[in-house]
């Protein structure tokens, strides 16, 4: 049966997964379990070396060098312990991937577009990890700098389960959990692995059924069926698309989340079902939990957040969505998407504030 080929993200990651990434993740699992069994103390460094080797094998020496250079530059800038300078460095490093001359140079390193896109996606995700480490470095006292050394940055940046596509884990959480030495049980880990594989396989089958039977994305790519559809049909298509997006990320985040558990770490919660959500705020809090924690900790709260004045709250929320739009690519439709989400969150929070006034509550 023919499948809907129009969802680039699903087709792309499933193809890479089948070809090489799943095998490299299986290798990570083996190294992780052996190091937990034989040398728990050296687990971060064993996983760091494996992650660097996997990066080299998949992206080549030039791709590996780009990521290592980004980490080194971020670490060097963090030595000034200025959050604003760290953010400026991160945005500049992120923007270098969008310079046409740089794009063409990187494309020449690889035989196919898919290989180039893998480097592009990986560099974008690694930028968030470098930013998280650098800001934590800026905020910690000199006595705590030993836990924020360059080797720890490499262990964090080259941690393979989250390497290409996330989910995002902030450095403070990663470091705290990775240092914790817990009792290792082969039986417990094996049961976690088996149950996790069964769940992910079920989600993958469901996503494949949707791709093969529903043709949601193919319908969206053609104007004719959309123009002739009723409003109810358009609403159904929109719901079907977001439900597929949810199932897709149960698979794409479910695999690394399972490996995080196997490594003795607590992964960010998997996305909540979109059918259970009725607000923009809840959507942002509970769909991509790792990204939400990053945005709140490093942008929203430092800019004042909900504790500042009304204008300060509007500004910190706007900057948060501006960064999300820019990080995703910065195309015009992403700025519209970010602006609409910002407006939705503002309207919701404003309505909640109005409804919390005692006079309004009495009227209700």
mmCIF file of C-alpha atoms in Angstrom:
data_model
loop_
_atom_site.group_PDB
_atom_site.id
_atom_site.type_symbol
_atom_site.label_atom_id
_atom_site.label_comp_id
_atom_site.label_asym_id
_atom_site.label_seq_id
_atom_site.Cartn_x
_atom_site.Cartn_y
_atom_site.Cartn_z
ATOM 1 C CA UNK A 1 0.000 0.000 0.000
ATOM 2 C CA UNK A 2 1.267 3.464 -0.912
ATOM 3 C CA UNK A 3 2.022 5.827 1.954
ATOM 4 C CA UNK A 4 1.657 9.592 2.276
ATOM 5 C CA UNK A 5 5.166 10.904 1.513
ATOM 6 C CA UNK A 6 4.464 14.547 2.375
ATOM 7 C CA UNK A 7 5.466 14.511 6.061
ATOM 8 C CA UNK A 8 9.186 15.166 5.616
ATOM 9 C CA UNK A 9 10.104 14.869 9.291
ATOM 10 C CA UNK A 10 8.626 11.386 9.781
ATOM 11 C CA UNK A 11 10.032 9.993 6.513
ATOM 12 C CA UNK A 12 13.442 11.543 7.210
ATOM 13 C CA UNK A 13 13.965 10.211 10.748
ATOM 14 C CA UNK A 14 12.480 6.777 10.016
ATOM 15 C CA UNK A 15 14.859 6.402 7.056
ATOM 16 C CA UNK A 16 17.882 7.448 9.132
ATOM 17 C CA UNK A 17 16.732 5.264 12.006
ATOM 18 C CA UNK A 18 16.492 2.167 9.860
ATOM 19 C CA UNK A 19 19.816 2.821 8.151
ATOM 20 C CA UNK A 20 22.151 3.784 11.000
ATOM 21 C CA UNK A 21 20.830 5.727 13.985
ATOM 22 C CA UNK A 22 19.013 2.803 15.638
ATOM 23 C CA UNK A 23 22.193 0.726 15.412
ATOM 24 C CA UNK A 24 24.213 3.533 17.002
ATOM 25 C CA UNK A 25 21.608 3.887 19.750
ATOM 26 C CA UNK A 26 21.843 0.139 20.369
ATOM 27 C CA UNK A 27 25.622 0.576 20.672
ATOM 28 C CA UNK A 28 25.098 3.374 23.189
ATOM 29 C CA UNK A 29 22.795 1.093 25.196
ATOM 30 C CA UNK A 30 25.442 -1.635 25.278
ATOM 31 C CA UNK A 31 28.227 0.767 26.361
ATOM 32 C CA UNK A 32 25.957 2.341 28.968
ATOM 33 C CA UNK A 33 24.890 -0.938 30.562
ATOM 34 C CA UNK A 34 28.444 -2.310 30.583
ATOM 35 C CA UNK A 35 29.791 0.860 32.198
ATOM 36 C CA UNK A 36 26.985 0.851 34.809
ATOM 37 C CA UNK A 37 27.759 -2.785 35.577
ATOM 38 C CA UNK A 38 31.554 -2.558 35.661
ATOM 39 C CA UNK A 39 32.576 1.086 36.175
ATOM 40 C CA UNK A 40 29.702 3.339 37.259
ATOM 41 C CA UNK A 41 32.154 6.088 38.236
ATOM 42 C CA UNK A 42 33.416 6.392 34.655
ATOM 43 C CA UNK A 43 30.016 6.142 32.949
ATOM 44 C CA UNK A 44 29.869 9.827 31.815
ATOM 45 C CA UNK A 45 33.274 9.549 30.152
ATOM 46 C CA UNK A 46 32.519 6.207 28.489
ATOM 47 C CA UNK A 47 29.306 7.661 27.056
ATOM 48 C CA UNK A 48 31.127 10.840 26.008
ATOM 49 C CA UNK A 49 33.725 8.881 24.034
ATOM 50 C CA UNK A 50 31.022 6.740 22.436
ATOM 51 C CA UNK A 51 28.973 9.822 21.504
ATOM 52 C CA UNK A 52 31.985 11.473 19.886
ATOM 53 C CA UNK A 53 32.767 8.287 17.930
ATOM 54 C CA UNK A 54 29.119 7.979 16.803
ATOM 55 C CA UNK A 55 29.111 11.635 15.714
ATOM 56 C CA UNK A 56 32.334 11.101 13.723
ATOM 57 C CA UNK A 57 30.940 7.927 12.108
ATOM 58 C CA UNK A 58 27.679 9.559 11.052
ATOM 59 C CA UNK A 59 28.657 13.165 10.257
ATOM 60 C CA UNK A 60 32.280 12.650 9.255
ATOM 61 C CA UNK A 61 35.338 14.402 10.633
ATOM 62 C CA UNK A 62 34.183 17.817 9.330
ATOM 63 C CA UNK A 63 30.745 17.566 10.934
ATOM 64 C CA UNK A 64 32.352 16.389 14.170
ATOM 65 C CA UNK A 65 34.784 19.333 14.015
ATOM 66 C CA UNK A 66 31.928 21.837 13.571
ATOM 67 C CA UNK A 67 30.135 20.614 16.706
ATOM 68 C CA UNK A 68 33.369 20.452 18.710
ATOM 69 C CA UNK A 69 34.259 24.001 17.562
ATOM 70 C CA UNK A 70 30.829 25.306 18.613
ATOM 71 C CA UNK A 71 31.280 23.723 22.054
ATOM 72 C CA UNK A 72 34.797 25.166 22.427
ATOM 73 C CA UNK A 73 33.695 28.682 21.399
ATOM 74 C CA UNK A 74 30.686 28.558 23.760
ATOM 75 C CA UNK A 75 32.899 27.409 26.636
ATOM 76 C CA UNK A 76 35.473 30.137 25.941
ATOM 77 C CA UNK A 77 32.799 32.870 25.880
ATOM 78 C CA UNK A 78 31.232 31.479 29.103
ATOM 79 C CA UNK A 79 34.507 32.241 30.926
ATOM 80 C CA UNK A 80 33.486 35.931 30.957
ATOM 81 C CA UNK A 81 30.435 34.907 33.028
ATOM 82 C CA UNK A 82 28.140 37.349 31.248
ATOM 83 C CA UNK A 83 24.735 35.906 30.336
ATOM 84 C CA UNK A 84 24.112 38.510 27.633
ATOM 85 C CA UNK A 85 27.450 37.716 25.972
ATOM 86 C CA UNK A 86 26.670 33.988 26.143
ATOM 87 C CA UNK A 87 23.314 34.549 24.444
ATOM 88 C CA UNK A 88 24.927 36.724 21.777
ATOM 89 C CA UNK A 89 27.482 33.980 21.090
ATOM 90 C CA UNK A 90 24.735 31.323 20.847
ATOM 91 C CA UNK A 91 22.660 33.364 18.419
ATOM 92 C CA UNK A 92 25.701 34.086 16.233
ATOM 93 C CA UNK A 93 26.675 30.391 16.148
ATOM 94 C CA UNK A 94 23.093 29.459 15.298
ATOM 95 C CA UNK A 95 22.915 32.064 12.525
ATOM 96 C CA UNK A 96 26.143 30.865 10.860
ATOM 97 C CA UNK A 97 24.279 27.803 9.567
ATOM 98 C CA UNK A 98 21.971 30.121 7.609
ATOM 99 C CA UNK A 99 24.670 32.042 5.725
ATOM 100 C CA UNK A 100 24.388 30.919 2.053
ATOM 101 C CA UNK A 101 28.171 30.575 1.575
ATOM 102 C CA UNK A 102 28.474 28.441 4.715
ATOM 103 C CA UNK A 103 25.484 26.322 3.648
ATOM 104 C CA UNK A 104 27.062 25.629 0.248
ATOM 105 C CA UNK A 105 30.396 24.722 1.823
ATOM 106 C CA UNK A 106 28.764 22.234 4.194
ATOM 107 C CA UNK A 107 26.684 20.728 1.394
ATOM 108 C CA UNK A 108 29.893 19.909 -0.484
ATOM 109 C CA UNK A 109 31.077 17.792 2.443
ATOM 110 C CA UNK A 110 28.350 15.215 1.784
ATOM 111 C CA UNK A 111 27.068 13.124 -1.110
ATOM 112 C CA UNK A 112 23.365 13.609 -0.353
ATOM 113 C CA UNK A 113 21.048 16.347 0.919
ATOM 114 C CA UNK A 114 19.897 14.043 3.728
ATOM 115 C CA UNK A 115 23.418 13.942 5.180
ATOM 116 C CA UNK A 116 23.682 17.724 5.064
ATOM 117 C CA UNK A 117 20.278 18.114 6.766
ATOM 118 C CA UNK A 118 21.381 15.708 9.487
ATOM 119 C CA UNK A 119 24.308 18.018 10.265
ATOM 120 C CA UNK A 120 21.996 21.058 10.156
ATOM 121 C CA UNK A 121 19.474 19.530 12.562
ATOM 122 C CA UNK A 122 22.202 18.260 14.876
ATOM 123 C CA UNK A 123 23.981 21.634 15.043
ATOM 124 C CA UNK A 124 20.668 23.391 15.826
ATOM 125 C CA UNK A 125 19.891 21.033 18.719
ATOM 126 C CA UNK A 126 23.500 21.126 19.990
ATOM 127 C CA UNK A 127 23.266 24.932 20.066
ATOM 128 C CA UNK A 128 20.599 24.666 22.786
ATOM 129 C CA UNK A 129 22.768 22.254 24.779
ATOM 130 C CA UNK A 130 25.804 24.571 24.505
ATOM 131 C CA UNK A 131 23.613 27.498 25.603
ATOM 132 C CA UNK A 132 22.299 25.580 28.612
ATOM 133 C CA UNK A 133 25.791 24.605 29.772
ATOM 134 C CA UNK A 134 27.232 28.099 29.239
ATOM 135 C CA UNK A 135 24.451 29.858 31.154
ATOM 136 C CA UNK A 136 24.729 27.396 34.045
ATOM 137 C CA UNK A 137 28.476 28.127 34.060
ATOM 138 C CA UNK A 138 27.775 31.864 34.237
ATOM 139 C CA UNK A 139 25.353 31.461 37.141
ATOM 140 C CA UNK A 140 27.394 29.162 39.397
ATOM 141 C CA UNK A 141 29.943 30.263 41.977
ATOM 142 C CA UNK A 142 33.695 29.732 41.397
ATOM 143 C CA UNK A 143 33.697 26.910 43.988
ATOM 144 C CA UNK A 144 31.277 24.956 41.767
ATOM 145 C CA UNK A 145 33.246 25.376 38.549
ATOM 146 C CA UNK A 146 34.806 21.891 38.825
ATOM 147 C CA UNK A 147 31.380 20.431 38.051
ATOM 148 C CA UNK A 148 31.178 22.729 34.996
ATOM 149 C CA UNK A 149 34.483 21.839 33.345
ATOM 150 C CA UNK A 150 35.033 21.442 29.595
ATOM 151 C CA UNK A 151 35.041 17.604 29.845
ATOM 152 C CA UNK A 152 31.599 17.810 31.474
ATOM 153 C CA UNK A 153 30.452 20.063 28.656
ATOM 154 C CA UNK A 154 31.625 17.478 26.100
ATOM 155 C CA UNK A 155 29.903 14.678 28.050
ATOM 156 C CA UNK A 156 26.695 16.714 27.895
ATOM 157 C CA UNK A 157 26.950 17.931 24.297
ATOM 158 C CA UNK A 158 27.939 14.504 22.882
ATOM 159 C CA UNK A 159 25.410 12.470 24.896
ATOM 160 C CA UNK A 160 24.107 10.384 22.001
ATOM 161 C CA UNK A 161 20.421 9.558 22.740
ATOM 162 C CA UNK A 162 19.504 13.267 22.545
ATOM 163 C CA UNK A 163 22.155 14.120 19.954
ATOM 164 C CA UNK A 164 20.280 14.620 16.671
ATOM 165 C CA UNK A 165 16.730 15.567 17.582
ATOM 166 C CA UNK A 166 16.391 15.902 21.368
ATOM 167 C CA UNK A 167 14.498 15.863 23.651
ATOM 168 C CA UNK A 168 16.211 18.703 25.447
ATOM 169 C CA UNK A 169 17.595 18.105 28.939
ATOM 170 C CA UNK A 170 19.037 21.134 30.768
ATOM 171 C CA UNK A 171 22.617 20.782 31.989
ATOM 172 C CA UNK A 172 21.803 21.199 35.683
ATOM 173 C CA UNK A 173 19.422 18.207 35.509
ATOM 174 C CA UNK A 174 21.792 16.135 33.361
ATOM 175 C CA UNK A 175 24.828 16.749 35.578
ATOM 176 C CA UNK A 176 23.001 16.106 38.845
ATOM 177 C CA UNK A 177 21.528 12.815 37.629
ATOM 178 C CA UNK A 178 24.638 11.604 35.818
ATOM 179 C CA UNK A 179 26.772 12.072 38.964
ATOM 180 C CA UNK A 180 24.320 10.122 41.100
ATOM 181 C CA UNK A 181 25.513 6.536 41.486
ATOM 182 C CA UNK A 182 22.564 4.210 41.963
ATOM 183 C CA UNK A 183 22.296 0.466 42.509
ATOM 184 C CA UNK A 184 22.232 -1.290 39.137
ATOM 185 C CA UNK A 185 19.789 -4.140 38.502
ATOM 186 C CA UNK A 186 20.002 -6.031 35.212
ATOM 187 C CA UNK A 187 16.550 -7.536 35.793
ATOM 188 C CA UNK A 188 14.885 -4.156 36.439
ATOM 189 C CA UNK A 189 16.555 -2.529 33.431
ATOM 190 C CA UNK A 190 15.613 -5.443 31.190
ATOM 191 C CA UNK A 191 11.941 -5.145 32.171
ATOM 192 C CA UNK A 192 12.042 -1.357 31.538
ATOM 193 C CA UNK A 193 13.595 -2.015 28.112
ATOM 194 C CA UNK A 194 11.060 -4.678 27.061
ATOM 195 C CA UNK A 195 8.015 -2.643 28.157
ATOM 196 C CA UNK A 196 9.458 0.488 26.509
ATOM 197 C CA UNK A 197 10.117 -1.286 23.194
ATOM 198 C CA UNK A 198 6.568 -2.693 23.136
ATOM 199 C CA UNK A 199 5.073 0.776 23.732
ATOM 200 C CA UNK A 200 7.250 2.454 21.082
ATOM 201 C CA UNK A 201 6.474 -0.316 18.575
ATOM 202 C CA UNK A 202 2.734 0.244 19.166
ATOM 203 C CA UNK A 203 3.106 4.012 18.617
ATOM 204 C CA UNK A 204 5.180 3.410 15.476
ATOM 205 C CA UNK A 205 2.536 1.027 14.060
ATOM 206 C CA UNK A 206 -0.182 3.598 14.777
ATOM 207 C CA UNK A 207 1.808 6.365 13.038
ATOM 208 C CA UNK A 208 2.445 4.113 10.018
ATOM 209 C CA UNK A 209 -1.270 3.270 9.791
ATOM 210 C CA UNK A 210 -2.086 6.989 9.778
ATOM 211 C CA UNK A 211 0.536 7.630 7.079
ATOM 212 C CA UNK A 212 -0.758 4.760 4.913
ATOM 213 C CA UNK A 213 -4.507 5.286 5.357
ATOM 214 C CA UNK A 214 -5.293 8.931 6.086
ATOM 215 C CA UNK A 215 -3.146 10.989 3.639
ATOM 216 C CA UNK A 216 -3.517 14.080 5.836
ATOM 217 C CA UNK A 217 -0.383 15.836 4.613
ATOM 218 C CA UNK A 218 -1.045 15.027 0.944
ATOM 219 C CA UNK A 219 -4.471 16.671 1.250
ATOM 220 C CA UNK A 220 -2.909 19.757 2.855
ATOM 221 C CA UNK A 221 -0.399 20.097 0.029
ATOM 222 C CA UNK A 222 -3.136 20.533 -2.583
ATOM 223 C CA UNK A 223 -5.407 23.577 -2.640
ATOM 224 C CA UNK A 224 -8.251 21.963 -4.640
ATOM 225 C CA UNK A 225 -9.557 19.484 -2.010
ATOM 226 C CA UNK A 226 -9.206 22.122 0.727
ATOM 227 C CA UNK A 227 -11.234 24.690 -1.231
ATOM 228 C CA UNK A 228 -14.038 22.209 -1.856
ATOM 229 C CA UNK A 229 -14.135 20.853 1.727
ATOM 230 C CA UNK A 230 -16.697 21.969 4.302
ATOM 231 C CA UNK A 231 -15.641 23.723 7.494
ATOM 232 C CA UNK A 232 -16.338 20.522 9.446
ATOM 233 C CA UNK A 233 -14.051 18.569 7.104
ATOM 234 C CA UNK A 234 -11.314 21.199 7.438
ATOM 235 C CA UNK A 235 -11.619 21.023 11.240
ATOM 236 C CA UNK A 236 -11.341 17.239 11.074
ATOM 237 C CA UNK A 237 -8.235 17.487 8.900
ATOM 238 C CA UNK A 238 -6.657 19.947 11.319
ATOM 239 C CA UNK A 239 -7.385 17.647 14.270
ATOM 240 C CA UNK A 240 -6.040 14.637 12.361
ATOM 241 C CA UNK A 241 -2.824 16.507 11.594
ATOM 242 C CA UNK A 242 -2.123 17.500 15.201
ATOM 243 C CA UNK A 243 -2.986 13.974 16.384
ATOM 244 C CA UNK A 244 -0.446 12.547 13.933
ATOM 245 C CA UNK A 245 2.085 15.126 15.140
ATOM 246 C CA UNK A 246 1.476 13.884 18.696
ATOM 247 C CA UNK A 247 1.895 10.192 17.794
ATOM 248 C CA UNK A 248 4.992 11.020 15.734
ATOM 249 C CA UNK A 249 6.702 12.626 18.700
ATOM 250 C CA UNK A 250 5.756 9.762 20.988
ATOM 251 C CA UNK A 251 8.072 7.717 18.736
ATOM 252 C CA UNK A 252 10.765 10.349 18.050
ATOM 253 C CA UNK A 253 11.068 11.292 21.746
ATOM 254 C CA UNK A 254 10.072 7.880 23.093
ATOM 255 C CA UNK A 255 13.224 6.148 21.836
ATOM 256 C CA UNK A 256 15.739 8.555 23.463
ATOM 257 C CA UNK A 257 13.545 8.777 26.596
ATOM 258 C CA UNK A 258 13.794 4.990 26.982
ATOM 259 C CA UNK A 259 17.591 5.139 26.664
ATOM 260 C CA UNK A 260 17.738 7.950 29.235
ATOM 261 C CA UNK A 261 15.864 5.680 31.650
ATOM 262 C CA UNK A 262 18.271 2.838 30.907
ATOM 263 C CA UNK A 263 21.155 5.199 31.737
ATOM 264 C CA UNK A 264 19.639 5.963 35.145
ATOM 265 C CA UNK A 265 18.415 9.438 34.112
ATOM 266 C CA UNK A 266 14.910 10.878 34.304
ATOM 267 C CA UNK A 267 13.778 11.968 30.812
ATOM 268 C CA UNK A 268 11.386 14.868 30.225
ATOM 269 C CA UNK A 269 7.780 13.672 30.170
ATOM 270 C CA UNK A 270 6.555 12.552 26.761
ATOM 271 C CA UNK A 271 4.011 14.795 24.972
ATOM 272 C CA UNK A 272 0.475 14.888 26.340
ATOM 273 C CA UNK A 273 -2.346 13.957 23.968
ATOM 274 C CA UNK A 274 -3.453 17.082 22.134
ATOM 275 C CA UNK A 275 -7.104 16.006 22.411
ATOM 276 C CA UNK A 276 -6.873 16.586 26.175
ATOM 277 C CA UNK A 277 -5.639 20.160 25.785
ATOM 278 C CA UNK A 278 -7.795 23.248 25.534
ATOM 279 C CA UNK A 279 -5.279 26.066 26.070
ATOM 280 C CA UNK A 280 -2.134 27.464 24.463
ATOM 281 C CA UNK A 281 -0.409 27.589 27.845
ATOM 282 C CA UNK A 282 -0.964 23.905 28.597
ATOM 283 C CA UNK A 283 0.130 22.987 25.070
ATOM 284 C CA UNK A 284 3.487 24.713 25.546
ATOM 285 C CA UNK A 285 3.971 23.302 29.043
ATOM 286 C CA UNK A 286 3.158 19.687 28.312
ATOM 287 C CA UNK A 287 3.911 18.905 24.653
ATOM 288 C CA UNK A 288 7.677 19.446 24.446
ATOM 289 C CA UNK A 289 8.493 19.492 28.164
ATOM 290 C CA UNK A 290 12.272 19.713 27.680
ATOM 291 C CA UNK A 291 12.027 22.757 25.409
ATOM 292 C CA UNK A 292 9.527 24.399 27.790
ATOM 293 C CA UNK A 293 11.912 23.980 30.741
ATOM 294 C CA UNK A 294 14.745 25.479 28.664
ATOM 295 C CA UNK A 295 12.672 28.495 27.624
ATOM 296 C CA UNK A 296 11.393 29.160 31.142
ATOM 297 C CA UNK A 297 14.774 28.761 32.869
ATOM 298 C CA UNK A 298 16.951 30.657 30.411
ATOM 299 C CA UNK A 299 14.663 33.259 28.798
ATOM 300 C CA UNK A 300 11.300 33.780 30.498
ATOM 301 C CA UNK A 301 12.384 33.905 34.167
ATOM 302 C CA UNK A 302 15.632 35.918 33.619
ATOM 303 C CA UNK A 303 13.600 38.500 31.681
ATOM 304 C CA UNK A 304 11.203 38.920 34.604
ATOM 305 C CA UNK A 305 8.429 36.503 33.682
ATOM 306 C CA UNK A 306 5.125 36.656 35.513
ATOM 307 C CA UNK A 307 6.740 38.348 38.538
ATOM 308 C CA UNK A 308 7.400 41.575 36.615
ATOM 309 C CA UNK A 309 4.983 44.297 35.492
ATOM 310 C CA UNK A 310 2.408 43.716 32.769
ATOM 311 C CA UNK A 311 4.751 45.224 30.175
ATOM 312 C CA UNK A 312 7.621 43.087 31.482
ATOM 313 C CA UNK A 313 5.490 39.929 31.209
ATOM 314 C CA UNK A 314 4.487 40.824 27.651
ATOM 315 C CA UNK A 315 8.136 41.441 26.724
ATOM 316 C CA UNK A 316 9.522 38.257 28.313
ATOM 317 C CA UNK A 317 6.797 36.165 26.646
ATOM 318 C CA UNK A 318 7.423 37.851 23.284
ATOM 319 C CA UNK A 319 11.180 37.223 23.507
ATOM 320 C CA UNK A 320 10.532 33.572 24.363
ATOM 321 C CA UNK A 321 8.365 33.016 21.287
ATOM 322 C CA UNK A 322 10.727 35.083 19.127
ATOM 323 C CA UNK A 323 13.586 32.743 20.049
ATOM 324 C CA UNK A 324 11.452 29.653 19.346
ATOM 325 C CA UNK A 325 10.556 31.008 15.896
ATOM 326 C CA UNK A 326 14.169 31.908 15.102
ATOM 327 C CA UNK A 327 15.551 28.587 16.346
ATOM 328 C CA UNK A 328 13.090 26.629 14.205
ATOM 329 C CA UNK A 329 14.397 28.392 11.090
ATOM 330 C CA UNK A 330 13.202 31.991 11.151
ATOM 331 C CA UNK A 331 11.068 31.754 7.995
ATOM 332 C CA UNK A 332 8.163 34.200 7.721
ATOM 333 C CA UNK A 333 5.492 31.567 8.450
ATOM 334 C CA UNK A 334 7.320 30.689 11.696
ATOM 335 C CA UNK A 335 7.190 34.318 12.828
ATOM 336 C CA UNK A 336 3.426 34.322 12.168
ATOM 337 C CA UNK A 337 3.100 31.028 14.059
ATOM 338 C CA UNK A 338 5.109 32.402 16.996
ATOM 339 C CA UNK A 339 3.107 35.654 17.041
ATOM 340 C CA UNK A 340 -0.231 33.797 17.067
ATOM 341 C CA UNK A 341 0.934 31.531 19.890
ATOM 342 C CA UNK A 342 2.164 34.571 21.837
ATOM 343 C CA UNK A 343 -1.197 36.247 21.310
ATOM 344 C CA UNK A 344 -3.031 33.097 22.438
ATOM 345 C CA UNK A 345 -0.994 32.840 25.649
ATOM 346 C CA UNK A 346 -1.419 36.551 26.390
ATOM 347 C CA UNK A 347 -5.202 36.441 25.857
ATOM 348 C CA UNK A 348 -5.510 33.359 28.086
ATOM 349 C CA UNK A 349 -3.423 34.807 30.894
ATOM 350 C CA UNK A 350 -5.168 38.169 30.613
ATOM 351 C CA UNK A 351 -8.570 36.476 30.826
ATOM 352 C CA UNK A 352 -7.444 34.510 33.911
ATOM 353 C CA UNK A 353 -6.326 37.740 35.616
ATOM 354 C CA UNK A 354 -9.642 39.444 34.850
ATOM 355 C CA UNK A 355 -11.634 36.447 36.105
ATOM 356 C CA UNK A 356 -9.599 36.371 39.334
ATOM 357 C CA UNK A 357 -10.860 39.851 40.323
ATOM 358 C CA UNK A 358 -13.277 39.445 43.239
ATOM 359 C CA UNK A 359 -15.945 41.681 41.646
ATOM 360 C CA UNK A 360 -15.960 39.586 38.470
ATOM 361 C CA UNK A 361 -16.108 36.381 40.524
ATOM 362 C CA UNK A 362 -19.106 37.727 42.435
ATOM 363 C CA UNK A 363 -20.854 38.533 39.160
ATOM 364 C CA UNK A 364 -20.164 35.023 37.870
#
